[in-house]
Amino acid sequence: ICQKDVRMRVCEHALNKNERTVLFMYSIRSIKQDYKDEYALINVCNYICRDCDEQYQGGMNISAYPVIEMKALKEQYNATGGNQLFHIILSFSRKYGFTAEMAYRFTMLVIEELKQYQFYYGLHTDTKCPHVHFMINSISMNGERLKLAAVENHIKSVCKSVMEKVQNNSHILYH
């Protein structure tokens, strides 16, 4: 697996497609860093956009300007201090057959279940393993200050659920 740092959890799932079993591996990790300064959102957003094809970028509860819109949500709830974001990475191992397109389709299924968050994402294919960076606002859509552990656990749960869905309908990732 091609990650270097922090808190990694690897999940393995077998999938049947045309009578062959493919083992997919994905991992979820968070970058443990203080994102408290006024440039945190800009810096992480720029990193996500770097080397990322426009078709593999997007967001939830934002339109064209993720940094401006995330700051506006914080201001709406008078929650501009403290940690500005969570940076979470979802990685896929090519060793087990995960292509960039399959990673993107899997990510789209995950995103459907994360509507309570405001976030921006980008799929990077510049390393051995395709991976998706999520920049998640530390304030929920209803103004609640989020906790990293809770967000991480929710994303892990959603990924597990999506993998179960994929196991029952493998064609989802194979068009």
Coordinates of C-alpha atoms in Angstrom, one line a residue:
I1 CA 0.0 0.0 0.0
C2 CA 1.4 3.4 -1.0
Q3 CA 0.6 5.5 2.0
K4 CA 3.4 6.7 4.4
D5 CA 1.8 8.3 7.4
V6 CA -0.8 8.3 10.1
R7 CA -3.7 6.1 11.1
M8 CA -4.3 3.7 8.3
R9 CA -7.0 1.2 8.2
V10 CA -7.0 -1.4 5.4
C11 CA -10.1 -3.3 4.4
E12 CA -10.1 -6.2 2.0
H13 CA -13.1 -7.4 0.1
A14 CA -13.5 -10.1 -2.5
L15 CA -15.6 -9.5 -5.5
N16 CA -16.8 -12.0 -8.1
K17 CA -16.9 -10.9 -11.7
N18 CA -17.3 -13.3 -14.6
E19 CA -16.4 -16.2 -12.3
R20 CA -13.1 -14.7 -11.2
T21 CA -12.4 -13.3 -7.9
V22 CA -10.7 -9.9 -7.6
L23 CA -9.4 -8.6 -4.3
F24 CA -9.8 -4.9 -3.8
M25 CA -8.0 -3.1 -1.1
Y26 CA -8.8 0.4 0.1
S27 CA -7.5 2.4 3.0
I28 CA -8.8 5.4 4.8
R29 CA -6.5 7.8 6.7
S30 CA -6.6 11.2 8.1
I31 CA -3.8 13.7 8.0
K32 CA -3.1 14.7 11.6
Q33 CA -2.2 18.3 11.2
D34 CA -3.4 21.6 12.7
Y35 CA -5.4 23.3 10.1
K36 CA -6.1 26.4 12.2
D37 CA -4.6 29.3 10.3
E38 CA -6.5 31.4 7.8
Y39 CA -4.7 29.8 4.8
A40 CA -5.5 26.2 5.7
L41 CA -8.6 25.9 3.4
I42 CA -6.7 27.5 0.5
N43 CA -3.6 25.4 0.9
V44 CA -5.5 22.1 1.1
C45 CA -7.8 23.0 -1.7
N46 CA -4.8 23.9 -3.9
Y47 CA -3.1 20.6 -3.0
I48 CA -6.3 18.7 -4.0
C49 CA -6.5 20.5 -7.3
R50 CA -2.8 19.9 -8.1
D51 CA -2.3 17.2 -10.7
C52 CA -6.0 16.4 -10.6
D53 CA -8.0 16.1 -13.8
E54 CA -11.1 18.4 -13.6
Q55 CA -13.5 15.5 -14.3
Y56 CA -12.3 13.9 -11.0
Q57 CA -12.9 16.9 -8.8
G58 CA -16.1 18.0 -7.1
G59 CA -17.8 18.6 -3.8
M60 CA -20.9 18.3 -1.7
N61 CA -22.9 21.3 -0.5
I62 CA -20.7 23.6 -2.5
S63 CA -20.7 24.9 -6.0
A64 CA -17.8 26.5 -7.7
Y65 CA -15.9 28.1 -4.9
P66 CA -15.1 25.6 -2.1
V67 CA -12.9 27.9 0.1
I68 CA -15.3 30.9 0.0
E69 CA -18.4 28.7 0.6
M70 CA -16.7 26.8 3.5
K71 CA -15.8 30.1 5.1
A72 CA -19.3 31.4 4.6
L73 CA -20.8 28.4 6.4
K74 CA -18.4 29.0 9.3
E75 CA -19.4 32.6 9.5
Q76 CA -23.1 31.8 9.3
Y77 CA -22.7 29.8 12.5
N78 CA -20.1 32.1 14.1
A79 CA -17.6 29.2 14.1
T80 CA -14.6 30.7 12.4
G81 CA -12.0 29.7 15.0
G82 CA -10.3 26.4 15.7
N83 CA -9.7 23.6 13.2
Q84 CA -10.8 24.7 9.8
L85 CA -11.0 21.3 8.1
F86 CA -10.4 17.6 8.1
H87 CA -8.1 16.1 5.4
I88 CA -9.1 12.5 4.8
I89 CA -7.6 10.3 2.1
L90 CA -9.3 7.2 0.5
S91 CA -6.7 5.1 -1.3
F92 CA -7.1 2.1 -3.6
S93 CA -4.5 -0.5 -4.5
R94 CA -3.8 -1.1 -8.2
K95 CA -2.1 -4.3 -7.1
Y96 CA -5.6 -5.8 -6.7
G97 CA -7.1 -4.3 -9.9
F98 CA -8.4 -0.9 -8.8
T99 CA -8.1 1.5 -11.7
A100 CA -8.6 5.2 -11.5
E101 CA -12.0 4.9 -13.1
M102 CA -13.1 2.3 -10.6
A103 CA -11.8 4.4 -7.8
Y104 CA -13.8 7.3 -9.1
R105 CA -17.0 5.2 -9.4
F106 CA -16.5 3.9 -5.9
T107 CA -16.0 7.5 -4.6
M108 CA -19.2 8.6 -6.3
L109 CA -21.1 5.9 -4.4
V110 CA -19.4 7.0 -1.1
I111 CA -20.3 10.7 -1.7
E112 CA -24.0 9.9 -2.1
E113 CA -23.9 9.0 1.6
L114 CA -22.1 12.0 2.9
K115 CA -24.7 14.7 2.3
Q116 CA -24.5 16.1 5.9
Y117 CA -21.0 17.4 5.3
Q118 CA -19.6 20.2 3.2
F119 CA -16.5 19.0 1.4
Y120 CA -14.4 19.2 -1.7
Y121 CA -12.6 16.2 -3.2
G122 CA -10.1 15.3 -5.9
L123 CA -9.0 12.0 -7.3
H124 CA -5.2 11.8 -7.7
T125 CA -3.6 9.4 -10.1
D126 CA -0.1 10.7 -9.9
T127 CA 1.1 7.8 -7.6
K128 CA 1.2 4.0 -7.8
C129 CA -2.2 4.0 -6.1
P130 CA -5.2 6.1 -7.1
H131 CA -6.4 8.1 -4.1
V132 CA -9.0 10.6 -3.3
H133 CA -8.4 13.6 -1.0
F134 CA -11.3 15.0 0.9
M135 CA -11.2 18.5 2.4
I136 CA -14.2 18.4 4.9
N137 CA -15.4 21.5 6.6
S138 CA -15.1 21.2 10.4
I139 CA -18.6 22.6 10.7
S140 CA -21.6 20.5 9.6
M141 CA -24.4 21.9 7.4
N142 CA -26.5 22.5 10.6
G143 CA -23.7 24.4 12.4
E144 CA -22.4 21.6 14.6
R145 CA -18.6 21.5 15.2
L146 CA -17.5 18.1 13.9
K147 CA -15.0 15.7 15.5
L148 CA -12.4 14.0 13.4
A149 CA -12.9 10.6 14.9
A150 CA -16.7 10.7 14.3
V151 CA -16.2 11.8 10.6
E152 CA -13.6 9.1 10.1
N153 CA -15.8 6.4 11.5
H154 CA -18.7 7.5 9.4
I155 CA -16.7 7.4 6.2
K156 CA -15.3 4.0 7.1
S157 CA -18.9 2.8 7.7
V158 CA -20.0 4.2 4.4
C159 CA -17.1 2.7 2.5
K160 CA -17.9 -0.7 4.0
S161 CA -21.5 -0.3 3.0
V162 CA -20.5 0.7 -0.5
M163 CA -18.2 -2.3 -0.8
E164 CA -21.1 -4.6 0.2
K165 CA -23.2 -2.9 -2.5
V166 CA -20.4 -3.4 -5.0
Q167 CA -20.1 -7.1 -4.0
N168 CA -23.8 -7.6 -4.8
N169 CA -23.6 -5.6 -8.1
S170 CA -20.0 -5.8 -9.3
H171 CA -21.0 -4.2 -12.7
I172 CA -21.2 -0.8 -10.8
L173 CA -17.4 -0.5 -11.0
Y174 CA -16.9 -2.2 -14.4
H175 CA -18.6 -0.2 -17.1

